[in-house]
mmCIF file of C-alpha atoms in Angstrom:
data_model
loop_
_atom_site.group_PDB
_atom_site.id
_atom_site.type_symbol
_atom_site.label_atom_id
_atom_site.label_comp_id
_atom_site.label_asym_id
_atom_site.label_seq_id
_atom_site.Cartn_x
_atom_site.Cartn_y
_atom_site.Cartn_z
ATOM 1 C CA MET A 200 132.918 23.596 141.703
ATOM 2 C CA GLY A 201 135.829 25.414 140.841
ATOM 3 C CA PHE A 202 136.474 29.086 141.222
ATOM 4 C CA ALA A 203 137.706 30.795 138.426
ATOM 5 C CA PHE A 204 137.873 34.692 137.652
ATOM 6 C CA SER A 205 135.491 35.180 134.836
ATOM 7 C CA TRP A 206 136.057 39.249 132.892
ATOM 8 C CA PRO A 207 132.283 40.719 132.407
ATOM 9 C CA VAL A 208 132.025 40.632 128.630
ATOM 10 C CA THR A 209 128.553 42.467 128.372
ATOM 11 C CA GLN A 210 128.172 45.912 129.615
ATOM 12 C CA GLY A 211 125.265 44.647 132.375
ATOM 13 C CA GLU A 212 128.071 42.752 133.325
ATOM 14 C CA TRP A 213 130.365 45.460 133.613
ATOM 15 C CA LEU A 214 128.113 47.187 136.004
ATOM 16 C CA ALA A 215 127.574 44.483 138.516
ATOM 17 C CA TRP A 216 131.312 43.905 138.460
ATOM 18 C CA ILE A 217 132.381 47.485 139.116
ATOM 19 C CA SER A 218 130.153 47.316 142.336
ATOM 20 C CA ALA A 219 131.415 44.038 143.204
ATOM 21 C CA VAL A 220 134.830 45.379 142.594
ATOM 22 C CA VAL A 221 134.023 48.849 144.726
ATOM 23 C CA THR A 222 132.370 46.446 147.812
ATOM 24 C CA VAL A 223 135.532 44.490 147.422
ATOM 25 C CA LEU A 224 138.020 47.904 147.768
ATOM 26 C CA LEU A 225 136.053 49.124 150.688
ATOM 27 C CA GLY A 226 136.221 45.346 152.672
ATOM 28 C CA VAL A 227 139.640 45.660 152.340
ATOM 29 C CA PHE A 228 141.040 49.464 153.361
ATOM 30 C CA LEU A 229 138.079 48.617 156.336
ATOM 31 C CA LEU A 230 139.975 45.704 157.176
ATOM 32 C CA PHE A 231 143.938 47.322 156.848
ATOM 33 C CA ALA A 232 143.445 50.822 157.299
ATOM 34 C CA PRO A 233 140.372 51.262 160.000
ATOM 35 C CA GLY A 234 141.630 53.891 161.837
ATOM 36 C CA THR A 235 141.739 55.921 158.912
ATOM 37 C CA ALA A 236 138.057 54.622 157.915
ATOM 38 C CA PHE A 237 136.599 55.589 160.443
ATOM 39 C CA ARG A 238 138.669 59.299 160.001
ATOM 40 C CA LEU A 239 136.687 59.762 156.471
ATOM 41 C CA LEU A 240 133.487 58.117 157.919
ATOM 42 C CA ARG A 241 133.601 61.096 160.540
ATOM 43 C CA LEU A 242 133.312 58.101 163.475
ATOM 44 C CA PRO A 243 136.757 58.494 165.552
ATOM 45 C CA ALA A 244 137.129 55.420 167.713
ATOM 46 C CA LYS A 245 138.852 55.699 171.552
ATOM 47 C CA PRO A 246 141.817 54.884 172.217
ATOM 48 C CA GLU A 247 140.572 53.012 175.037
ATOM 49 C CA ARG A 248 137.989 50.926 172.898
ATOM 50 C CA PRO A 249 140.352 49.217 170.526
ATOM 51 C CA GLU A 250 137.361 46.671 170.241
ATOM 52 C CA ALA A 251 135.601 49.234 167.728
ATOM 53 C CA TYR A 252 138.638 48.237 165.305
ATOM 54 C CA ALA A 253 137.720 44.635 166.114
ATOM 55 C CA VAL A 254 133.888 45.440 164.460
ATOM 56 C CA ALA A 255 135.596 47.488 161.113
ATOM 57 C CA ARG A 256 137.524 44.720 160.486
ATOM 58 C CA ALA A 257 135.495 41.781 161.347
ATOM 59 C CA ASN A 258 131.493 42.817 160.530
ATOM 60 C CA MET A 259 132.144 45.537 158.314
ATOM 61 C CA ALA A 260 135.329 44.243 156.511
ATOM 62 C CA GLY A 261 134.641 40.647 156.207
ATOM 63 C CA PHE A 262 130.652 41.261 154.785
ATOM 64 C CA TYR A 263 132.202 43.401 152.308
ATOM 65 C CA LEU A 264 134.635 41.054 151.836
ATOM 66 C CA GLY A 265 132.537 38.179 151.644
ATOM 67 C CA ALA A 266 129.358 39.535 149.505
ATOM 68 C CA GLY A 267 132.491 41.112 147.074
ATOM 69 C CA LEU A 268 134.460 38.394 146.423
ATOM 70 C CA SER A 269 131.496 35.930 146.318
ATOM 71 C CA ALA A 270 130.375 37.960 143.425
ATOM 72 C CA LEU A 271 133.034 38.313 141.651
ATOM 73 C CA LEU A 272 134.682 34.765 141.973
ATOM 74 C CA LEU A 273 131.391 32.757 141.088
ATOM 75 C CA ALA A 274 129.963 35.463 138.245
ATOM 76 C CA GLN A 275 126.350 34.692 139.017
ATOM 77 C CA PRO A 276 123.234 36.649 138.695
ATOM 78 C CA LEU A 277 121.679 35.810 141.525
ATOM 79 C CA LEU A 278 124.712 36.847 143.419
ATOM 80 C CA TYR A 279 124.650 40.091 141.748
ATOM 81 C CA MET A 280 120.946 40.328 142.915
ATOM 82 C CA ALA A 281 122.441 39.459 146.515
ATOM 83 C CA LEU A 282 125.118 42.112 145.777
ATOM 84 C CA GLY A 283 122.648 45.147 144.487
ATOM 85 C CA PHE A 284 120.181 44.287 147.595
ATOM 86 C CA CYS A 285 122.286 44.601 150.354
ATOM 87 C CA TRP A 286 123.810 47.971 148.637
ATOM 88 C CA LEU A 287 119.747 48.793 148.944
ATOM 89 C CA PHE A 288 119.092 47.712 152.439
ATOM 90 C CA THR A 289 122.226 50.300 153.183
ATOM 91 C CA ALA A 290 120.937 52.608 151.361
ATOM 92 C CA PHE A 291 117.265 52.254 153.088
ATOM 93 C CA GLY A 292 118.571 52.036 156.466
ATOM 94 C CA ARG A 293 120.791 55.610 155.461
ATOM 95 C CA ILE A 294 117.340 57.141 154.777
ATOM 96 C CA VAL A 295 116.012 55.924 157.867
ATOM 97 C CA SER A 296 118.967 57.615 159.772
ATOM 98 C CA MET A 297 118.616 60.611 158.294
ATOM 99 C CA MET A 298 114.788 60.848 159.071
ATOM 100 C CA SER A 299 115.577 59.719 161.958
ATOM 101 C CA ASP A 300 118.889 60.676 163.653
ATOM 102 C CA GLN A 301 119.047 63.754 162.636
ATOM 103 C CA ALA A 302 121.537 62.515 160.546
ATOM 104 C CA ASN A 303 120.028 64.955 157.527
ATOM 105 C CA ARG A 304 124.040 65.804 156.429
ATOM 106 C CA LEU A 305 125.585 66.775 153.070
ATOM 107 C CA SER A 306 128.016 63.656 153.394
ATOM 108 C CA ASN A 307 125.221 61.301 153.830
ATOM 109 C CA TRP A 308 123.444 62.465 151.194
ATOM 110 C CA LEU A 309 127.168 61.865 149.280
ATOM 111 C CA TRP A 310 127.066 58.000 150.354
ATOM 112 C CA LEU A 311 123.227 57.469 149.427
ATOM 113 C CA VAL A 312 124.401 58.845 146.264
ATOM 114 C CA ILE A 313 127.015 56.060 145.872
ATOM 115 C CA ASP A 314 124.986 53.267 147.798
ATOM 116 C CA VAL A 315 122.210 53.920 145.254
ATOM 117 C CA THR A 316 124.796 53.797 142.505
ATOM 118 C CA LEU A 317 125.681 50.328 143.414
ATOM 119 C CA ALA A 318 122.923 48.828 144.621
ATOM 120 C CA ALA A 319 121.514 49.752 140.639
ATOM 121 C CA MET A 320 124.709 48.629 139.196
ATOM 122 C CA ALA A 321 124.426 45.381 140.610
ATOM 123 C CA LEU A 322 120.306 45.114 140.048
ATOM 124 C CA ALA A 323 120.282 46.052 136.748
ATOM 125 C CA PHE A 324 122.386 43.007 135.276
ATOM 126 C CA SER A 325 120.717 40.258 137.008
ATOM 127 C CA PHE A 326 116.921 41.879 136.575
ATOM 128 C CA GLY A 327 118.473 41.672 133.035
ATOM 129 C CA LEU A 328 117.669 45.738 132.785
ATOM 130 C CA VAL A 329 121.445 46.170 130.797
ATOM 131 C CA ALA A 330 122.411 44.062 128.330
#
């Protein structure tokens, strides 16, 4: 099996592809600019704790890049489904945090909309809701 970049053709493929591209871009941002990413996410890292950047580069960026690039390079509906479920569970975790951690802030609502939108884009294609 070879890796080939397949360009999306249908509207559903475009939605799933955009979801994967946004995931990859978030991963690249976390990989190469973790300090800026943390500031934008309002998660300041302490200078005496540089391992926080390792978490951003490894756990966060690595997961985003792995999920997004595999969906882009292999372009299979099941991989887009997996990507959509990843974003859906991200949204679920955000909702749990908003309810149990008193994190009901405007920024969390905006990120929730982004999470649900990225999940819906990938899942709509993989479930055949958009041709």
